[in-house]
Coordinates of C-alpha atoms in Angstrom, one line a residue:
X1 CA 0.7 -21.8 50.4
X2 CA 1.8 -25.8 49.5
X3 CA 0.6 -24.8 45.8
X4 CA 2.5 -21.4 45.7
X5 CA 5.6 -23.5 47.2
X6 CA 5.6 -25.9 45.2
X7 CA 5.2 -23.6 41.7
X8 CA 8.2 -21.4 42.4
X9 CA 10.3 -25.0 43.8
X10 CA 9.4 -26.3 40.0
X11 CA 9.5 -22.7 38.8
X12 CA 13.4 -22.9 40.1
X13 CA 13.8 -26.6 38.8
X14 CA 13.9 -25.3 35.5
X15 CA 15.7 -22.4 35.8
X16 CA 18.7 -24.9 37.4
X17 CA 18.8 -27.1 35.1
X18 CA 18.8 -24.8 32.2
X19 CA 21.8 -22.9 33.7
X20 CA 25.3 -23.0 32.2
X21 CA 27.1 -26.6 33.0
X22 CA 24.2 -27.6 35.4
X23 CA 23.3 -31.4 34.3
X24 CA 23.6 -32.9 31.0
X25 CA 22.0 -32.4 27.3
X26 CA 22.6 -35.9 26.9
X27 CA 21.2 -37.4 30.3
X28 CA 24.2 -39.2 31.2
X29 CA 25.7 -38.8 34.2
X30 CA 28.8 -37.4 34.8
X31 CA 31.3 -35.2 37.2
X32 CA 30.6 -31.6 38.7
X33 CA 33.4 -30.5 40.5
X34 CA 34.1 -33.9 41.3
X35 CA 30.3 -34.7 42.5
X36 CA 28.3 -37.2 40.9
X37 CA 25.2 -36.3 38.6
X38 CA 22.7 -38.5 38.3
X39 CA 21.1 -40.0 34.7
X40 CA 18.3 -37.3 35.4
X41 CA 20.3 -34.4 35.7
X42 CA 20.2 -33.7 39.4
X43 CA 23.2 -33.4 41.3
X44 CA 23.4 -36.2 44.6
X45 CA 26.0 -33.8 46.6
X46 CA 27.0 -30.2 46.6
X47 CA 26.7 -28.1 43.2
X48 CA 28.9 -25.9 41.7
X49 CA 29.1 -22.7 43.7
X50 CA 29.5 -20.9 40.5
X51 CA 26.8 -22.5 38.7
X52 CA 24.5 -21.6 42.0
X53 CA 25.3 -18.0 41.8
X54 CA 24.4 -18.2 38.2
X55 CA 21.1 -19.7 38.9
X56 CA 20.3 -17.6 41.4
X57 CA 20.9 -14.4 39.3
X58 CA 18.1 -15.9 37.0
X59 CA 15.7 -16.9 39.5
X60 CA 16.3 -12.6 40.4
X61 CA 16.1 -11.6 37.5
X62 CA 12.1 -13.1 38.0
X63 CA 11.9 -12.2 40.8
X64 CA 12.6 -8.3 40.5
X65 CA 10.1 -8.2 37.2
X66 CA 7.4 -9.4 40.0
X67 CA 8.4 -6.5 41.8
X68 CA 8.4 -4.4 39.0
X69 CA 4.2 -5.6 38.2
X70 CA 3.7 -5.2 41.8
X71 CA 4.5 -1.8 41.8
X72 CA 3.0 -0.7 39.0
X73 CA -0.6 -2.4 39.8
X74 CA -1.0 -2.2 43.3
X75 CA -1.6 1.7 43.4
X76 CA -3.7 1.2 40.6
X77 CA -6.2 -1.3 42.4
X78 CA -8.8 0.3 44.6
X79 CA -10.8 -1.3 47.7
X80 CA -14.9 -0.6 47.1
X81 CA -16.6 -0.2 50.1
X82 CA -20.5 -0.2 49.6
X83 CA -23.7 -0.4 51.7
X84 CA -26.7 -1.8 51.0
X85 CA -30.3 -1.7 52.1
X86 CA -31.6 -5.0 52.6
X87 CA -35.9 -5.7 52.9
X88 CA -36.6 -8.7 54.4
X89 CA -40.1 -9.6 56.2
X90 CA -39.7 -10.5 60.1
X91 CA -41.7 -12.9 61.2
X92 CA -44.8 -11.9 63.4
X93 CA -43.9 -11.6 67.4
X94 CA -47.0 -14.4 68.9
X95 CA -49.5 -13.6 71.8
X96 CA -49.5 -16.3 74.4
X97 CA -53.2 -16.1 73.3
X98 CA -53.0 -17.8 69.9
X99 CA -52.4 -20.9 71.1
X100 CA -56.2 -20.1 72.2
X101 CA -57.0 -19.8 68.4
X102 CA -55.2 -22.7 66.7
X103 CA -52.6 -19.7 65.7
X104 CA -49.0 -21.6 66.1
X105 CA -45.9 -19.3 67.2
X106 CA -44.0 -17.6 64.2
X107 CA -47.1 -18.0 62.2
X108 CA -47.5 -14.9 61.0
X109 CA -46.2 -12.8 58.2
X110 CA -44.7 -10.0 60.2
X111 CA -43.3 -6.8 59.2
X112 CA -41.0 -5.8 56.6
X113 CA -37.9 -4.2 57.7
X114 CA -34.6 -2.6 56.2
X115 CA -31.4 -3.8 57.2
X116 CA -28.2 -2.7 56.1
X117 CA -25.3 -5.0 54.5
X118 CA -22.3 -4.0 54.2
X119 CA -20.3 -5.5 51.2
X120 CA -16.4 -5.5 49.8
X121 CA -15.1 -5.4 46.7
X122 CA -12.2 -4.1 44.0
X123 CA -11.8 -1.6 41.4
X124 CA -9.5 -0.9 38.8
X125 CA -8.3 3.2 38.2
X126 CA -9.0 3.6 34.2
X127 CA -9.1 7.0 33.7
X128 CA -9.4 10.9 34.7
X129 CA -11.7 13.6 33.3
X130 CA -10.8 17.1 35.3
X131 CA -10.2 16.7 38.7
X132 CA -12.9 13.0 38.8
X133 CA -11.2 9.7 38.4
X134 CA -13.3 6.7 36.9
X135 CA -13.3 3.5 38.5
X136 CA -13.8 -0.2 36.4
X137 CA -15.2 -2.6 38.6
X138 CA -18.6 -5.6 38.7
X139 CA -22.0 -4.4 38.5
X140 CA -22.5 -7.1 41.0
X141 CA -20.5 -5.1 43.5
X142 CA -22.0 -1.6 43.7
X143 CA -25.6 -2.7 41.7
X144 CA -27.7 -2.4 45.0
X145 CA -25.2 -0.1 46.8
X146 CA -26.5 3.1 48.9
X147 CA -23.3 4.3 50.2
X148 CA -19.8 3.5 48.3
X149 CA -15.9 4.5 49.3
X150 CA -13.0 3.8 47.7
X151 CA -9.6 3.1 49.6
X152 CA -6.5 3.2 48.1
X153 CA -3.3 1.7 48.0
X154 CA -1.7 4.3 50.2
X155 CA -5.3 4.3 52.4
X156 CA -6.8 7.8 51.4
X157 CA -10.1 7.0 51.2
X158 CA -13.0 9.0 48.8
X159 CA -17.0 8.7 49.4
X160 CA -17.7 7.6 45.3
X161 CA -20.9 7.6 43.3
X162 CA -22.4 4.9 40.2
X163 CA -21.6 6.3 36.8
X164 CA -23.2 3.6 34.9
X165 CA -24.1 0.0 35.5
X166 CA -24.5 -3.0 33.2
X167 CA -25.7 -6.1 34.1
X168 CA -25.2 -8.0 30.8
X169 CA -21.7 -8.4 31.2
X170 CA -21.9 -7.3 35.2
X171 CA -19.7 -4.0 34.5
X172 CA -20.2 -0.8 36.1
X173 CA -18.1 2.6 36.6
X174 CA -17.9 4.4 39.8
X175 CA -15.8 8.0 40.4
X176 CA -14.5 10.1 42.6
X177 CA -12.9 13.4 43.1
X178 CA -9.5 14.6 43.7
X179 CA -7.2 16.9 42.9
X180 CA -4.6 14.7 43.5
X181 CA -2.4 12.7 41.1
X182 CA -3.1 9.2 40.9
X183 CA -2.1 6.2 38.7
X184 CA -4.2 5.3 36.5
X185 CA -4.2 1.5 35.0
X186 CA -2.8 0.7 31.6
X187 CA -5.0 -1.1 29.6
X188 CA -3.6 -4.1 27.8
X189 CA -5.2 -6.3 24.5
X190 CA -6.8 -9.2 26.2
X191 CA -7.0 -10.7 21.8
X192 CA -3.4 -11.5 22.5
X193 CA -3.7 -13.5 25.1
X194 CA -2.8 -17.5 25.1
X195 CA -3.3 -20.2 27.3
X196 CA -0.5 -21.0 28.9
X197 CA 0.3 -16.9 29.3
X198 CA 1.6 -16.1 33.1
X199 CA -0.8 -13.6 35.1
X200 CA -1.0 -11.9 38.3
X201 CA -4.7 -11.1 40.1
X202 CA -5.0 -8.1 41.9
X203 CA -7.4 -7.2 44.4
X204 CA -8.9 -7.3 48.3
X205 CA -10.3 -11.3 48.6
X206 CA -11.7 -11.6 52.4
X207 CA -10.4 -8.1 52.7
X208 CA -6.8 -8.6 52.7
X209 CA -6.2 -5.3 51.2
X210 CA -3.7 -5.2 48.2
X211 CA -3.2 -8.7 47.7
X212 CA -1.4 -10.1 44.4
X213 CA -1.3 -14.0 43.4
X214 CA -0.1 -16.0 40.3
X215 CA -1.3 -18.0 37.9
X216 CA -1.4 -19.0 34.4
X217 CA -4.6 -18.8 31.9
X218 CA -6.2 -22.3 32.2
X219 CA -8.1 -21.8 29.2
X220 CA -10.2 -18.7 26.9
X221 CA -13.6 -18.3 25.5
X222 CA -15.4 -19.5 28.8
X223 CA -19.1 -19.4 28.7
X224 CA -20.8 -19.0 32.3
X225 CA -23.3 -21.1 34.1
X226 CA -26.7 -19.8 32.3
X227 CA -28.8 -17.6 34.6
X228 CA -25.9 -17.4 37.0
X229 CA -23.3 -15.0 35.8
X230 CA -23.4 -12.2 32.6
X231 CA -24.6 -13.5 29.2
X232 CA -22.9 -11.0 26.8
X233 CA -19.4 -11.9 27.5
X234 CA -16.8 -14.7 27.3
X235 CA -14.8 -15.0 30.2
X236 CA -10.7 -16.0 30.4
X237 CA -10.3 -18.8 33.3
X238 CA -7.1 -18.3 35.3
X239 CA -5.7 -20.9 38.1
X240 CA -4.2 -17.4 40.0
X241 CA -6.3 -17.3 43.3
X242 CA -9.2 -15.3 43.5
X243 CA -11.8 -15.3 46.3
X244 CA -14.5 -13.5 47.6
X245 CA -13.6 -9.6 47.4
X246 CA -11.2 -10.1 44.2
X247 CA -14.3 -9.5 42.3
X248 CA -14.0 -6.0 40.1
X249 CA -9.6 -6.6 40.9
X250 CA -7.6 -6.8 37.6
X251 CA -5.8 -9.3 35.8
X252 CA -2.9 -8.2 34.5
X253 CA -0.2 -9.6 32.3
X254 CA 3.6 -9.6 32.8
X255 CA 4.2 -6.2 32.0
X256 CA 1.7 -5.0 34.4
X257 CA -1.4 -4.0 31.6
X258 CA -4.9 -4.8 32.4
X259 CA -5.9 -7.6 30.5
X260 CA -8.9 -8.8 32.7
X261 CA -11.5 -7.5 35.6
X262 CA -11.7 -10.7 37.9
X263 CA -15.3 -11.4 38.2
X264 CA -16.2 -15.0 39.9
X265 CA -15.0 -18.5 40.8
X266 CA -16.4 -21.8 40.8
X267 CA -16.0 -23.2 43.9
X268 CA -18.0 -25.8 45.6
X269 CA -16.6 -24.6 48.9
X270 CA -16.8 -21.2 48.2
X271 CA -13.2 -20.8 47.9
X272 CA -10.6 -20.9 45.9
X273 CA -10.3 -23.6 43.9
X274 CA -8.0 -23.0 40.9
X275 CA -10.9 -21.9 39.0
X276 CA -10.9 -18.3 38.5
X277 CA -13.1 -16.0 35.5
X278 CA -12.2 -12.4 34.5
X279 CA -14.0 -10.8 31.8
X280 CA -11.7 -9.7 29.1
X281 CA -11.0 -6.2 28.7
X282 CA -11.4 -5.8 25.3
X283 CA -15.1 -6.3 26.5
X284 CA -14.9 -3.3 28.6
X285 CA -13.6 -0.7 26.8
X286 CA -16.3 0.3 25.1
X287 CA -18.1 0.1 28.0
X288 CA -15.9 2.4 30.2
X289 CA -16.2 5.1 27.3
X290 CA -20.0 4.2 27.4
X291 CA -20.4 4.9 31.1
X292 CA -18.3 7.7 31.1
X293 CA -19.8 9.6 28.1
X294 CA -23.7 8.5 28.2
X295 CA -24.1 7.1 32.0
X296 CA -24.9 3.1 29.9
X297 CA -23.5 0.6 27.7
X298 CA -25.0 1.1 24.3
X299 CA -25.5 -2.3 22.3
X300 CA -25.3 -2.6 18.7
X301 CA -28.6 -4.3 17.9
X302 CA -29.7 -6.6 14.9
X303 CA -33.0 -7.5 15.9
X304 CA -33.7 -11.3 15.3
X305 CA -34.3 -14.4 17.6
X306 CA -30.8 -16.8 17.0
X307 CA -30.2 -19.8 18.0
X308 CA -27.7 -23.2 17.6
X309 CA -28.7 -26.0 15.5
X310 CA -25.7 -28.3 15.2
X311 CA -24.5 -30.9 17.5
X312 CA -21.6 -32.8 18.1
X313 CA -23.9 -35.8 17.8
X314 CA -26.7 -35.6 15.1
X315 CA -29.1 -37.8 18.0
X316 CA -28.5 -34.9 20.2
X317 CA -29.6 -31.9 18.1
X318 CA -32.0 -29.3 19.6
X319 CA -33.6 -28.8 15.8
X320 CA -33.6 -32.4 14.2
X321 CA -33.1 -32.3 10.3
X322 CA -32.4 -28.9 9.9
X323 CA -29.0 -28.5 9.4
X324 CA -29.0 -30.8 7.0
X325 CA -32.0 -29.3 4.7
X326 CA -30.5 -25.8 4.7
X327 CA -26.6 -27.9 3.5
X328 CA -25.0 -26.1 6.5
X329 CA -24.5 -29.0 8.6
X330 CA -20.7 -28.9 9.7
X331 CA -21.2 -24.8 9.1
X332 CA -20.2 -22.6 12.6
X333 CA -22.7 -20.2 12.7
X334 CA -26.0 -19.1 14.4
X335 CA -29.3 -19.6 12.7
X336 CA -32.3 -17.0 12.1
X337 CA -35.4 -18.3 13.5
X338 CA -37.0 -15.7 13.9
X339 CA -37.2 -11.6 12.8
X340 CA -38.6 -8.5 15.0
X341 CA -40.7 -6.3 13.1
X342 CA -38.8 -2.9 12.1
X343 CA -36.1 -4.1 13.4
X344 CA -32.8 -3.4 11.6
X345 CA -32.5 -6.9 10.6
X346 CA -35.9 -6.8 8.7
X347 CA -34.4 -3.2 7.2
X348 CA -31.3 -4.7 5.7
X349 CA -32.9 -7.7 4.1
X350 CA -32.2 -10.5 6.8
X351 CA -34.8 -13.4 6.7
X352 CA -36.1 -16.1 8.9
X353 CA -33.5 -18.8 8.1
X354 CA -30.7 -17.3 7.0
X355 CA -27.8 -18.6 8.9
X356 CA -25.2 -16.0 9.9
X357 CA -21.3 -17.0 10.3
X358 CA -19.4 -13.9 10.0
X359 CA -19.9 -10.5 11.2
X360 CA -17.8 -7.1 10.3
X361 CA -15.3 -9.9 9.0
X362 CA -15.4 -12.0 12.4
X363 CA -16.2 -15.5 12.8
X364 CA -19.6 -16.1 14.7
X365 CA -19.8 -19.7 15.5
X366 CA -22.4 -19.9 17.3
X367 CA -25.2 -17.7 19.1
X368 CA -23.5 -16.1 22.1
X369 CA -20.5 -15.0 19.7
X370 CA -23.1 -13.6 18.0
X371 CA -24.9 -11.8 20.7
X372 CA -21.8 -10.3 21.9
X373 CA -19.9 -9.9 18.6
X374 CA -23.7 -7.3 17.4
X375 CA -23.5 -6.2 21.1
X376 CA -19.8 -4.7 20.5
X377 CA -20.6 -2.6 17.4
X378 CA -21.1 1.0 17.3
X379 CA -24.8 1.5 16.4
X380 CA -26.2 3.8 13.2
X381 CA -23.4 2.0 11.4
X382 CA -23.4 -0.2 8.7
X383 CA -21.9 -3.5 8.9
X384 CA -21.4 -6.6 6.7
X385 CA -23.2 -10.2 8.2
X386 CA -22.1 -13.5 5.6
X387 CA -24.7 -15.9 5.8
X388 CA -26.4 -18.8 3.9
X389 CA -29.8 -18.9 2.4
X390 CA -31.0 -21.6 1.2
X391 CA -27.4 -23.2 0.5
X392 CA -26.6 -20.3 -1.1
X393 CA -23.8 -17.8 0.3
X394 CA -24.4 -14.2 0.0
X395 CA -23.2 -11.2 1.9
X396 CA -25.9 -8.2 3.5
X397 CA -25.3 -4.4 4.4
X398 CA -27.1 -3.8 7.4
X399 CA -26.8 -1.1 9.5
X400 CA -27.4 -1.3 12.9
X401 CA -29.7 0.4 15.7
X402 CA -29.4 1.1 19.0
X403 CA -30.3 -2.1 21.7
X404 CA -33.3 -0.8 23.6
X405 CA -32.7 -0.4 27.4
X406 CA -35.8 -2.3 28.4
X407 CA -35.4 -5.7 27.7
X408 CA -38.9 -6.8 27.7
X409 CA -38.6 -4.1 24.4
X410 CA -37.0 -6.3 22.6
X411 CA -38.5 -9.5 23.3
X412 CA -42.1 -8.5 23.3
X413 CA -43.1 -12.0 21.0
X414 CA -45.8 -9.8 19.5
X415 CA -42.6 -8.3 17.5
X416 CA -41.8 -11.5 15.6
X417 CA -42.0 -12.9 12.4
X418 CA -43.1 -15.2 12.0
X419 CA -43.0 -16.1 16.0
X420 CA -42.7 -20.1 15.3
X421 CA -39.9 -22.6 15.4
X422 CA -40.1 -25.8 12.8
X423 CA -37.8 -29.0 12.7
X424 CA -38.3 -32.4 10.6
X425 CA -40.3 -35.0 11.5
X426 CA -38.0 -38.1 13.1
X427 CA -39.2 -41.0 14.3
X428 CA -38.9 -39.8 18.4
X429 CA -41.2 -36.7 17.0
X430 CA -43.8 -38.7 15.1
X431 CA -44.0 -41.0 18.4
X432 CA -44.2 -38.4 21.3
X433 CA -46.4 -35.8 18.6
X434 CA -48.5 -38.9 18.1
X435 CA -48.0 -37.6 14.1
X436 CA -49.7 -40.7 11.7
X437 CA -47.7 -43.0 10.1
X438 CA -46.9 -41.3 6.5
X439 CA -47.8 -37.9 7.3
X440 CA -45.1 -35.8 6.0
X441 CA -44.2 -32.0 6.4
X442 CA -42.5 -30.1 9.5
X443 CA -43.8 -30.1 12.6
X444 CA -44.4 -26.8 14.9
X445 CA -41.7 -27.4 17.5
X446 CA -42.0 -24.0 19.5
X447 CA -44.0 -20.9 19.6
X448 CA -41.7 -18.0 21.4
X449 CA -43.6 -16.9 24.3
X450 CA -46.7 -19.7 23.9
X451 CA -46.3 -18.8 27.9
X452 CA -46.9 -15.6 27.7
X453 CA -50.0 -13.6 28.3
X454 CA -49.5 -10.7 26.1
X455 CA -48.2 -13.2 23.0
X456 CA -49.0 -11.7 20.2
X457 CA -47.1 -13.3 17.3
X458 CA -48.5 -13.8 14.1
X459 CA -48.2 -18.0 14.3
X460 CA -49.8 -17.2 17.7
X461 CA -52.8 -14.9 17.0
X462 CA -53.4 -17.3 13.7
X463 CA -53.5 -20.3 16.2
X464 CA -50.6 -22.5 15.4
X465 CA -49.5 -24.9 18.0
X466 CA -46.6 -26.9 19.3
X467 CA -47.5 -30.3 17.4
X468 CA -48.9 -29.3 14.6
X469 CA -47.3 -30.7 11.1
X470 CA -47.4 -28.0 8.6
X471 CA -47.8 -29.8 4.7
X472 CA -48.3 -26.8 2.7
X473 CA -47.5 -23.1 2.1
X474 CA -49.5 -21.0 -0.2
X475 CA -50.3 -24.3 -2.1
X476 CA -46.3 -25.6 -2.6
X477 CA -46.1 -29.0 -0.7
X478 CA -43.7 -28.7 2.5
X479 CA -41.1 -31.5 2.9
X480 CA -38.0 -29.7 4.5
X481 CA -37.0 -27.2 6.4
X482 CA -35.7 -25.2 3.4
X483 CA -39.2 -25.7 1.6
X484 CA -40.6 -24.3 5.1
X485 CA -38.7 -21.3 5.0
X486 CA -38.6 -20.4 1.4
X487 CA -42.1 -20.7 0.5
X488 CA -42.4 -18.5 3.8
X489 CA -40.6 -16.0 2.6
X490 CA -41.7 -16.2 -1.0
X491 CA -44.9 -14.8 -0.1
X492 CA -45.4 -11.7 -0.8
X493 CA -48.4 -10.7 1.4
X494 CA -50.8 -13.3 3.2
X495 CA -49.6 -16.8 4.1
X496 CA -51.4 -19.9 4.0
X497 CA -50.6 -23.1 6.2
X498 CA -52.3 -26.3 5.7
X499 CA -52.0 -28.7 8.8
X500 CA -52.7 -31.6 10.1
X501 CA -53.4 -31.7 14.0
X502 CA -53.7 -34.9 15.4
X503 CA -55.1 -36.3 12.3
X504 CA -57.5 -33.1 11.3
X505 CA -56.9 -31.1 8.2
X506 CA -56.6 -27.7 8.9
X507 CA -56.2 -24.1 6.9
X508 CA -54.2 -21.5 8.9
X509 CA -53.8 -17.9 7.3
X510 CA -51.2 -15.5 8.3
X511 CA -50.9 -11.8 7.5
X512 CA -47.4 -10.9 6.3

């Protein structure tokens, strides 16, 4: 409330001095009505009662376009309702007679038992097929659900079913029927938005129903906490409260369009803090249509292994030397370490080491943009991908396939080529490798899925390792990364390492 208070007292502040004869352009002081103005511009005894009025109109004239967003999005904001089942193991009830055994109480594993949970959240109306109405909210909301209801603004309430989930950027669709006419939300372009833009949050937080705060956007292009939030999507951070229950509410814009779904906080209290992410609704609308149409997102999908390679500070980079033997070093972009067999990528001409900055004409600078630009593309099309080779630019056709629903699909390591990651020798490799003095070549920094029981790469099956320094390809002496990858690709059929592990000469074959 002191934060609130205090934004609409500075929020007036501004509109008071910028009135008509209220202070002076020049910062002197001077009279008002016979009342002295200060150097600052603030009046030390009773203002103008015109220049109040006038003030007041303005601050109004706010106030009433609040009203005006209020009424369009609250009816348009739904409460979500949703029951879950819950196993958890109980522990094991002890005889008195255990104690006989050495058996202490509680020891035991005990039965596994349901419980249910019950769980709040928000949902925004998007759209209306016949007489069923579609509902945006959080796959994190409804994911485990066994029972959901919706509530409305006006508190009709409808028993509602999933449509389609997606954990990758936590969006799901849930619907209802009615024959009833309801508002439906008016999607805005989240592209337009700026930091520094005003915006309201919508939603039920701690199941106040129908609340609305304000805010600004604090910043755009958030990433979230890895392994802790969606992957495929960029997130917009807003200081407008949210809490516990806004999840799956909207963000909206002063004209009252959707521009986010508000999806979590970072709070080390576990509420609000100032630090609110929505996902952008640009990222959703091909979802929704997705959902509603097919019952699941589909993802464009390329079909390689990307990663970053540049660093603010050269002693910090994940891939030592290679930026700066393929001449992209200061490049945005995301690099091609590796390719999945009959994948699209390998189709359209893409090789290990190309590095990829722009996609359909947008700027990928580094992997997630990449991830999620591929994701957002409308598979069996055919789109262009800028990248560099070998210091060279050039532009591929490739036209993309559909992003297979099982994920352990797609990174099945026995699908790679060639399933190893290389970087240059430095001095911190040579000494923690224990590589000899004057041995030169790459060294074998990472085999994808050397964890892995069913790893079935080709650098795998041949017996590579993490440590080995690769000299030569096919007979060409290997110095850099660009020799690495050229002569790689050069072959045209079988592919012959010779390397040195620690201190051993060693021939490696690989079928292409």
């Amino acid at each position: 409330m002191r934060k609130r208070t205090a934004r609409i007292a500075c929020f007036a502040l501004v509109v008071l001095l910028a009135a008509p004869g209220f202070g002076s352009a020049s910062g002197r002081a001077e009279r008002v009505s016979g009342q002295d103005v200060s150097q600052s511009g603030v009046v030390t005894a009773a203002p103008n009662p015109q220049v109040l009025a006038e003030a007041a109109r303005n601050l109004e004239t706010i106030q009433y376009s609040f009203r005006e967003v209020a009424k369009k999005v609250l009816p348009v904001v739904v409460e979500i309702d949703v029951t879950e089942v819950v196993k958890r193991q109980t522990p094991q009830l002890q005889s008195p007679f255990d104690w006989f055994f050495n058996q202490p109480p509680g020891g035991g594993k005990g039965d596994e038992r349901q419980f249910r949970r019950s769980g709040l959240g928000s949902g925004i109306l998007v759209k209306k097929g016949g007489g069923t109405y579609f509902v945006l909210t959080n796959n994190h909301v409804v994911d485990a659900a066994t029972n959901i209801s919706v509530k409305l603004a006006d508190q009709r309430v409808f028993k509602a079913k999933v449509v389609g989930t997606d954990p990758r950027r936590d969006l799901a669709v849930v619907a209802f029927d009615s024959r009833d006419a309801i508002p439906l939300a008016e999607l805005g372009d989240s592209n337009e938005l700026q930091v520094g833009d005003i915006v309201l949050a919508v939603g039920n937080p701690l199941g106040f129903e129908n609340t609305l705060t304000m805010g600004i956007v604090s910043a755009l292009g958030r990433r979230g906490p890895s392994g802790q939030v969606a992957p495929n999507t960029d997130y917009i951070q807003t200081d407008a409260a949210i809490n516990q229950g806004n999840s799956g509410g909207a963000l909206v814009n002063v004209r009252g369009q959707v521009i986010g779904i508000n999806t979590w906080i970072a709070a080390p209290t576990g509420g609000s803090v100032g630090l609110g992410f929505a996902i952008p609704v640009n990222n959703a609308k091909k979802a929704i249509d997705d959902f509603i149409a097919k019952g699941k997102v589909e993802y464009g999908w390329l079909g390689v292994m990307p990663d970053d390679i540049q660093a603010a500070d050269p002693a910090n980079e994940s891939y030592p030397g290679v930026a700066k033997d393929l001449s992209i070093s200061g490049v945005k972009g995301a690099l091609v370490i590796n390719v999945y067999r009959s994948s699209p990528a390998e189709k359209g001409g893409m090789l290990p080491g190309d590095y990829i900055t722009r996609v359909n004409g947008q700027d990928t600078p580094d992997r997630d943009h990449l991830i999620q630009t591929v994701g957002d593309l409308a598979a069996g099309r055919s789109y262009d991908f800028d990248i560099v080779r070998y210091g060279e630019r050039t532009r591929l056709s490739i036209k993309l396939g559909v992003r297979p629903d099982d994920t352990s699909e797609v990174t099945s390591y026995k699908y790679l080529w060639p399933g190893v990651t290389v970087v240059r020798i430095n001095d911190q490799i040579r000494q923690d490798a224990g590589i000899q003095k004057g041995l030169e070549g790459v060294v074998v920094a990472y085999l994808p899925g050397s964890d892995s029981a069913d790893n079935e790469s080709p650098a795998s099956i041949a017996g590579l390792r993490p440590g080995d320094v690769i000299s030569q390809i096919n007979g060409h002496d290997v110095r850099t990364i660009m020799d690495f990858y050229k002569y790689l690709n050069d072959a045209k059929k079988d592919v012959t390492f010779k390397i040195n592990r620690k201190g051993t000469d060693v021939t490696i074959g690989l079928g292409k």
